[in-house]
PDB file of C-alpha atoms in Angstrom:
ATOM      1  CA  UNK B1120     113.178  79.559 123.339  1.00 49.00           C
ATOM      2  CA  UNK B1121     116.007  80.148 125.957  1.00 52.00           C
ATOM      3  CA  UNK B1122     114.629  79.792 129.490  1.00 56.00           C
ATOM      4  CA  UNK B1123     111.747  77.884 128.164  1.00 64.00           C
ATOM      5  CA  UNK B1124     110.841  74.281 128.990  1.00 77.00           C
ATOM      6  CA  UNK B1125     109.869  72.100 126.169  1.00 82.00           C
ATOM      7  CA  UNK B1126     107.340  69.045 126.665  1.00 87.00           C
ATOM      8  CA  UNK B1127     108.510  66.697 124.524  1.00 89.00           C
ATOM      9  CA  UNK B1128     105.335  65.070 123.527  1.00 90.00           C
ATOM     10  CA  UNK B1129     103.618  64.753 120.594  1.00 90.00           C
ATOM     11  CA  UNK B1130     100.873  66.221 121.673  1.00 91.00           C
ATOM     12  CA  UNK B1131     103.149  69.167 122.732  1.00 93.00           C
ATOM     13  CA  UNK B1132     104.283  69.029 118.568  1.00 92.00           C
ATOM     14  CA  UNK B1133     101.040  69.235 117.490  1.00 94.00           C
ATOM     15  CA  UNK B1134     100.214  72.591 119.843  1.00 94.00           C
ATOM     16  CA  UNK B1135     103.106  73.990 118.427  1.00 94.00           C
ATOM     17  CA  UNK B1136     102.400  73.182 114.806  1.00 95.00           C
ATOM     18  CA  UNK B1137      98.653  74.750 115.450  1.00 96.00           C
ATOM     19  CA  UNK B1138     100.242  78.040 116.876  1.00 95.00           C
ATOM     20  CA  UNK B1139     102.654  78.218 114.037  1.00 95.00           C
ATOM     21  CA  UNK B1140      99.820  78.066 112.222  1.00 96.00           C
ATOM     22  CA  UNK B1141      97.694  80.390 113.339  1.00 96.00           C
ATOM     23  CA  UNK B1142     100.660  82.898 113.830  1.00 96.00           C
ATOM     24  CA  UNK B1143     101.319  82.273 109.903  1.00 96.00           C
ATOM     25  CA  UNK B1144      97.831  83.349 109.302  1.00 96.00           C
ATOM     26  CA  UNK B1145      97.625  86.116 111.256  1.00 96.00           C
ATOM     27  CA  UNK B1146     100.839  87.590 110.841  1.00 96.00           C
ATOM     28  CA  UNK B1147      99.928  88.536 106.838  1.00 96.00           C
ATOM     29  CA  UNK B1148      96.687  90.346 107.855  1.00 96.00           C
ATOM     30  CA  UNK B1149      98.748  92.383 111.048  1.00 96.00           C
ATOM     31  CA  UNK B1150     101.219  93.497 108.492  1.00 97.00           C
ATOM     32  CA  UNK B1151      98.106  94.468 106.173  1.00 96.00           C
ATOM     33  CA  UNK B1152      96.794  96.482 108.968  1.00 96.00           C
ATOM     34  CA  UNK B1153     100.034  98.198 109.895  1.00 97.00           C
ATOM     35  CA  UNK B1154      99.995  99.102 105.905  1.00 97.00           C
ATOM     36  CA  UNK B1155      96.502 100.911 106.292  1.00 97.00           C
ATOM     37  CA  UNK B1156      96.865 102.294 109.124  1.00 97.00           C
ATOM     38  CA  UNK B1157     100.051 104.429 108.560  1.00 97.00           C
ATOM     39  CA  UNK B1158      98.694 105.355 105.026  1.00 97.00           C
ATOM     40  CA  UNK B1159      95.655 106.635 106.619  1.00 97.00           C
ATOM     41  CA  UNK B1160      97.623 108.705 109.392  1.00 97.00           C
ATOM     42  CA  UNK B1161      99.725 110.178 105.974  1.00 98.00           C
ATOM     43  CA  UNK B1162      96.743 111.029 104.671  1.00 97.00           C
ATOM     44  CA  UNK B1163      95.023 112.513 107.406  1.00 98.00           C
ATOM     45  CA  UNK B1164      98.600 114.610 107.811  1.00 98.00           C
ATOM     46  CA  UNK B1165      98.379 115.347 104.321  1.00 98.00           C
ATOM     47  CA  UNK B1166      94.950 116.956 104.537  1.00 97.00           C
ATOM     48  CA  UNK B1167      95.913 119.110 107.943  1.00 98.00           C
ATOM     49  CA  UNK B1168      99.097 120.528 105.909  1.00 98.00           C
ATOM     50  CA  UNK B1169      96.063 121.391 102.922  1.00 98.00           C
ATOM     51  CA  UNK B1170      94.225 122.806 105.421  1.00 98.00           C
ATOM     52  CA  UNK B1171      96.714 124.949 106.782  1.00 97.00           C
ATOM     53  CA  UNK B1172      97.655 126.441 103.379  1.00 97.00           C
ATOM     54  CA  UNK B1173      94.259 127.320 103.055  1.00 96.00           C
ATOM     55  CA  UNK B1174      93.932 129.514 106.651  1.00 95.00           C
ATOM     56  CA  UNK B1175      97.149 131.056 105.354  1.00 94.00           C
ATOM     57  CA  UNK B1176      95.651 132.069 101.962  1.00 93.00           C
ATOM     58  CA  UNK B1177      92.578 132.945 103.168  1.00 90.00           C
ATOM     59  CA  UNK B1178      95.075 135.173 105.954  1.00 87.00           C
ATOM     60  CA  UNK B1179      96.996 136.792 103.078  1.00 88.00           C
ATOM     61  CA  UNK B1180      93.820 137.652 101.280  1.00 82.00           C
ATOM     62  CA  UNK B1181      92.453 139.537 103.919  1.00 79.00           C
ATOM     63  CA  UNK B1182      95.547 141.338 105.121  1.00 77.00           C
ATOM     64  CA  UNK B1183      94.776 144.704 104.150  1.00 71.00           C
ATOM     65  CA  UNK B1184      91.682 144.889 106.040  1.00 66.00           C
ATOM     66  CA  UNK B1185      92.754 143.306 108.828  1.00 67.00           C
ATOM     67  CA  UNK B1186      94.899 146.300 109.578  1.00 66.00           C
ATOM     68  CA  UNK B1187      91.858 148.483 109.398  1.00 64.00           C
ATOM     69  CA  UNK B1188      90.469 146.035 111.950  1.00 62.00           C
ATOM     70  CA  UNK B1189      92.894 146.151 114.525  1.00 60.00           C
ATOM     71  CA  UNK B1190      92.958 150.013 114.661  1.00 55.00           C
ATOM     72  CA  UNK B1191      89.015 149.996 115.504  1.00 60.00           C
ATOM     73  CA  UNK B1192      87.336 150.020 118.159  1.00 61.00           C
ATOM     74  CA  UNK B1193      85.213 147.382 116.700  1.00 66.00           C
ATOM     75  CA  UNK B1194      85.986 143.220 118.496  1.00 73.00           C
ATOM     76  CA  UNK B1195      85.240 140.817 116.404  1.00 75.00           C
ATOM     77  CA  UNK B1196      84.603 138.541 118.886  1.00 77.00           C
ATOM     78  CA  UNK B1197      82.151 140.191 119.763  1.00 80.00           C
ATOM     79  CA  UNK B1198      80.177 139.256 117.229  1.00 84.00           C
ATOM     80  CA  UNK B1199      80.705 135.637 116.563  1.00 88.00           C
ATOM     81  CA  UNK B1200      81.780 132.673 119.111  1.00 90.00           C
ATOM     82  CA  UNK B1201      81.219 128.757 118.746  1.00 91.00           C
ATOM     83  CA  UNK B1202      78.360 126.878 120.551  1.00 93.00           C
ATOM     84  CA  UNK B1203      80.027 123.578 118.925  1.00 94.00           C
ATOM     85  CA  UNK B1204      81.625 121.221 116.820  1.00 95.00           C
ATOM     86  CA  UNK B1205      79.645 118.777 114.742  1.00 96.00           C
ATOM     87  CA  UNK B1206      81.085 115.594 114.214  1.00 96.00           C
ATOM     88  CA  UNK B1207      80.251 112.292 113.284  1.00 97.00           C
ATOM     89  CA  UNK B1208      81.457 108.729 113.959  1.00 97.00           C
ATOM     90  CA  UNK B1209      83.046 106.678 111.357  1.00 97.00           C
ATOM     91  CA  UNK B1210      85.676 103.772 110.941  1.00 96.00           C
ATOM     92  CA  UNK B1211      89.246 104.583 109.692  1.00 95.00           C
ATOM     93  CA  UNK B1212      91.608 102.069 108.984  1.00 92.00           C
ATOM     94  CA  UNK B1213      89.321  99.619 111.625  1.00 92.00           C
ATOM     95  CA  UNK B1214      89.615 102.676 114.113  1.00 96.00           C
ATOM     96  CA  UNK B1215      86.280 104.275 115.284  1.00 97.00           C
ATOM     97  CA  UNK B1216      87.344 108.153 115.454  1.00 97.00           C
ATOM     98  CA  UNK B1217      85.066 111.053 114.819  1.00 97.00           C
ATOM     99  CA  UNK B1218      84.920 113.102 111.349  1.00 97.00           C
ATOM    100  CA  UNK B1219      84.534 116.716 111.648  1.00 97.00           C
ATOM    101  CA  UNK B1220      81.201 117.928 109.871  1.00 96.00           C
ATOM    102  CA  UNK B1221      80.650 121.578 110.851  1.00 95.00           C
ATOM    103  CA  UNK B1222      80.595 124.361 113.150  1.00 96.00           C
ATOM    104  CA  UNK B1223      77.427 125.388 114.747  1.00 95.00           C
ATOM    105  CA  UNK B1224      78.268 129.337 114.965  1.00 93.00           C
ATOM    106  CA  UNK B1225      76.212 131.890 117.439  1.00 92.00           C
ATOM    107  CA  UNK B1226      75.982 135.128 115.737  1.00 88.00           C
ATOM    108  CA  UNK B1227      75.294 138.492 117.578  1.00 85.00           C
ATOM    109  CA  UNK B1228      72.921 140.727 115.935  1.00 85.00           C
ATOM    110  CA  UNK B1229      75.052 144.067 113.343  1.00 80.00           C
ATOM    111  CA  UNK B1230      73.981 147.212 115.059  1.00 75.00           C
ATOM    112  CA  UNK B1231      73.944 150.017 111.866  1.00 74.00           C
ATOM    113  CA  UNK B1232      76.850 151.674 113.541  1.00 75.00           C
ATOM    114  CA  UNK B1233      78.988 149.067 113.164  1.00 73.00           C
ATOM    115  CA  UNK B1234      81.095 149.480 110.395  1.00 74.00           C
ATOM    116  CA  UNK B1235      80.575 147.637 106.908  1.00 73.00           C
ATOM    117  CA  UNK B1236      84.209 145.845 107.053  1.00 75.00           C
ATOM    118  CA  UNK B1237      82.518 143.951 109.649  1.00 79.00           C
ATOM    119  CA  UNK B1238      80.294 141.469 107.865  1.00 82.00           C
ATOM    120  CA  UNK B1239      83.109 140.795 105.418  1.00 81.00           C
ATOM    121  CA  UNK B1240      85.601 140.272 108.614  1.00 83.00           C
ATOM    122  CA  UNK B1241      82.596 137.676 110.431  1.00 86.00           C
ATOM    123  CA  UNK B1242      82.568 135.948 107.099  1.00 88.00           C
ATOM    124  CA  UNK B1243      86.144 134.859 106.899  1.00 88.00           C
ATOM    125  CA  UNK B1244      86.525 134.596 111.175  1.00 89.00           C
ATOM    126  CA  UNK B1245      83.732 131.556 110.175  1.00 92.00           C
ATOM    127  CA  UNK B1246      85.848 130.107 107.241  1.00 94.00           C
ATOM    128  CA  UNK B1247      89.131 130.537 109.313  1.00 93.00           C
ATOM    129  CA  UNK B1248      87.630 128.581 112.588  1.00 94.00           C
ATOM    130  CA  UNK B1249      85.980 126.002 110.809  1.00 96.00           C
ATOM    131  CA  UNK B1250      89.425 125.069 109.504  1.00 97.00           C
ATOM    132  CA  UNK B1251      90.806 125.235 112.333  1.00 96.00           C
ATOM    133  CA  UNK B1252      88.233 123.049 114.222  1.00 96.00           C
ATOM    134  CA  UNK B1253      88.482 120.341 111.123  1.00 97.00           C
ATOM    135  CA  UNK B1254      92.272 120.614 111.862  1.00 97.00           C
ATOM    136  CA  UNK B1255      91.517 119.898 115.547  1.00 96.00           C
ATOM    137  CA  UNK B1256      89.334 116.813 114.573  1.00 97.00           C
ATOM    138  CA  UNK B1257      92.018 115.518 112.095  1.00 98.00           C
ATOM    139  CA  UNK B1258      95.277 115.364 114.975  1.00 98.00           C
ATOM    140  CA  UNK B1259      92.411 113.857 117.164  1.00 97.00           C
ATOM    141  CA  UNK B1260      92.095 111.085 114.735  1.00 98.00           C
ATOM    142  CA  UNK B1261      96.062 110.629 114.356  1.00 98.00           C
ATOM    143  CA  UNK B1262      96.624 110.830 117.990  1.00 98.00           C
ATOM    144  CA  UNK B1263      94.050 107.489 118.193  1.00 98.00           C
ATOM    145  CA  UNK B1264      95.194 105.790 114.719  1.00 98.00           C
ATOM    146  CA  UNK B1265      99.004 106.177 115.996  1.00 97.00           C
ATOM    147  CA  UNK B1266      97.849 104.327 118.931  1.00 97.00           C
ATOM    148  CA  UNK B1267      96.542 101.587 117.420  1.00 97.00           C
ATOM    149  CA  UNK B1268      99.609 101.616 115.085  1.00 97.00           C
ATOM    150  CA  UNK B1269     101.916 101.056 117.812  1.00 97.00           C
ATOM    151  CA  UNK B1270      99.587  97.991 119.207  1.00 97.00           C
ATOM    152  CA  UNK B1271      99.443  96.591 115.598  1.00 97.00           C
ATOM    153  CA  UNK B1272     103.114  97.224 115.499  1.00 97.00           C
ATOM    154  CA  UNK B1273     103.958  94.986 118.511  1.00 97.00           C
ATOM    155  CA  UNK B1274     101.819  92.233 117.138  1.00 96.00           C
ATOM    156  CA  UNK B1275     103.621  92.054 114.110  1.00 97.00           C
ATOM    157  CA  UNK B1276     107.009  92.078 116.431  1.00 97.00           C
ATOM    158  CA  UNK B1277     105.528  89.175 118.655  1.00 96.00           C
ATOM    159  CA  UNK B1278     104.996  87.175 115.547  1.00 96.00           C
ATOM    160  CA  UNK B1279     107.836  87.766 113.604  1.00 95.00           C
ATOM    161  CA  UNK B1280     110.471  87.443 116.505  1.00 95.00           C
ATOM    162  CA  UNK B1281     108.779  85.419 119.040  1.00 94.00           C
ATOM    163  CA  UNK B1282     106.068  83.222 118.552  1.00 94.00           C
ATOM    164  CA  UNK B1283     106.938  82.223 115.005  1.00 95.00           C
ATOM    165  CA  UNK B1284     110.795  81.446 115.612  1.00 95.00           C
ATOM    166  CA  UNK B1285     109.553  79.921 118.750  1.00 94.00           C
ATOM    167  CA  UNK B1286     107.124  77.209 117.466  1.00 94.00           C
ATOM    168  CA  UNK B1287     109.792  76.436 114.481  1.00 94.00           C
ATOM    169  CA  UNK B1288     112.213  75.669 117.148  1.00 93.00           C
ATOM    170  CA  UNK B1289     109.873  74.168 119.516  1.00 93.00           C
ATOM    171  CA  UNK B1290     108.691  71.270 116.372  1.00 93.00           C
ATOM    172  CA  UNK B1291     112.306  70.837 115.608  1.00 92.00           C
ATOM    173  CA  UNK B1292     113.386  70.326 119.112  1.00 92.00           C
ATOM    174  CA  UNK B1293     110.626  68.277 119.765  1.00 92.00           C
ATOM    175  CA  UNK B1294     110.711  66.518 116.786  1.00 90.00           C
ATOM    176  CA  UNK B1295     114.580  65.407 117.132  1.00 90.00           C
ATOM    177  CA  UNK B1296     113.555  63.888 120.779  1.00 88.00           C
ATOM    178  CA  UNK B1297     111.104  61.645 119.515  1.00 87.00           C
ATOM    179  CA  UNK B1298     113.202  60.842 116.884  1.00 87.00           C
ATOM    180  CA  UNK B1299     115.929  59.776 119.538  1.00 81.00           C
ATOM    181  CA  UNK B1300     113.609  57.991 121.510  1.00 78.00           C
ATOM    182  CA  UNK B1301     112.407  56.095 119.030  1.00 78.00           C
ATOM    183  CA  UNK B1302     115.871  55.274 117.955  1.00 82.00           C
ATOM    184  CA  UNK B1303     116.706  54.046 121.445  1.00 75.00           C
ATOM    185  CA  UNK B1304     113.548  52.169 121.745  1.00 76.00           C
ATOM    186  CA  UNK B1305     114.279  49.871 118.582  1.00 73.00           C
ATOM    187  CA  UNK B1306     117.773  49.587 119.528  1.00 65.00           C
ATOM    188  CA  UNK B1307     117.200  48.128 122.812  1.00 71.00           C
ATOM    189  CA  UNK B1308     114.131  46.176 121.600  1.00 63.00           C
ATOM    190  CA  UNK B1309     117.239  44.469 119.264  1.00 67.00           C
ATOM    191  CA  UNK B1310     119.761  44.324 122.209  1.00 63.00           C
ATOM    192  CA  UNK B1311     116.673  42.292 124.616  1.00 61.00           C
ATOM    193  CA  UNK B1312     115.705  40.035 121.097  1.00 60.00           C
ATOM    194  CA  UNK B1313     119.907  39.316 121.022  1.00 65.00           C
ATOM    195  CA  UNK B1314     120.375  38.564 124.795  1.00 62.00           C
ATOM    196  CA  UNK B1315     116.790  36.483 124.591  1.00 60.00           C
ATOM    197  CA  UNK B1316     118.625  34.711 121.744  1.00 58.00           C
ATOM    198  CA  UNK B1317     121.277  33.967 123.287  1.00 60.00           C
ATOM    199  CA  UNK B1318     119.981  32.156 126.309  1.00 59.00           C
ATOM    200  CA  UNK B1319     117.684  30.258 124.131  1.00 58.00           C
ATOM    201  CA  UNK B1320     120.715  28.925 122.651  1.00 57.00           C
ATOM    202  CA  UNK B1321     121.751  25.371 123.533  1.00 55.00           C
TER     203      UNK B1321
END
């Protein structure tokens, strides 16, 4: 409250005691969110490490033929490239982000000279790049859930250090003043009954 001014009303008490409150209320459901939000971006980081296992796997697997592919002639590349990637909408943690669904591939047509590694070697250039564009959609999603994380997370601050702490002191302050006032007001209502008294007093 330092640097603050105080009304010391009661009607001043009573805004206080409706933000504590509120802020009492809230703060629970903040610290809920917080909860969700960071086991969702765990989660998520989880499934990106999974992920990432599997493109090396699927790497390892396919090692000895893809050193009979990089001493061809043949590029790869050639043959397959991405037109897009399918996603859809959806609500995580109360964050709208967008959940990867596919890859819509363009495939060039296998002339018969092309050799018959190739098909095999288009096959797992699919698998790998639709991992890697669910991987993409996944750090999109923690980029967005981390900021809402650290907006959730300066709620929570606000209520714990500010405007709770704040209204306790503001009720007790105010509180204490009207207290004193009151005080005052009877004593000198008996000090003016005395003196009245006392010139009444043959």
């Amino acid at each position: 409250m330092a640097g603050l001014k105080i009304k010391y009303t009661k009607t001043e008490r009573a805004r206080q005691k409706k933000i504590l409150k509120v802020s009492e209320r809230m703060l629970p459901l903040f610290e809920a969110m917080e909860k969700s939000l960071m086991a969702s971006v765990n989660s998520i980081s989880e499934r990106i490490e999974e992920i990432r296992e599997q493109i090396e796997q699927n790497r390892l697997a396919a090692r000895d033929w893809v050193a009979v592919m990089s001493d061809s002639w043949v590029d790869i590349s050639n043959f397959i490239s991405i037109n897009k990637i399918i996603s859809k909408p959806v609500d995580v943690a109360g964050v709208r982000v967008q959940q990867f669904e596919s890859v819509d591939f363009e495939l060039m047509p296998i002339g018969e000279e092309t050799p018959l590694w190739v098909d095999d070697a288009i096959i797992l250039m699919q698998n790998q790049l639709q991992l890697m564009a669910e991987i993409k959609c996944l750090q999109e999603q923690i980029v967005l859930l981390e900021e809402e994380l650290l907006d959730v997370r300066a709620r929570v601050k606000l209520f714990e250090n500010r405007r709770i702490p704040n209204a306790k002191i503001a009720i007790r302050k105010i509180g204490q003043k009207l207290q004193d006032d009151e005080r005052l007001t009877i004593a000198t209502a008996k000090v003016v009954k005395t003196s009245k008294q006392k010139e009444l007093s043959p």
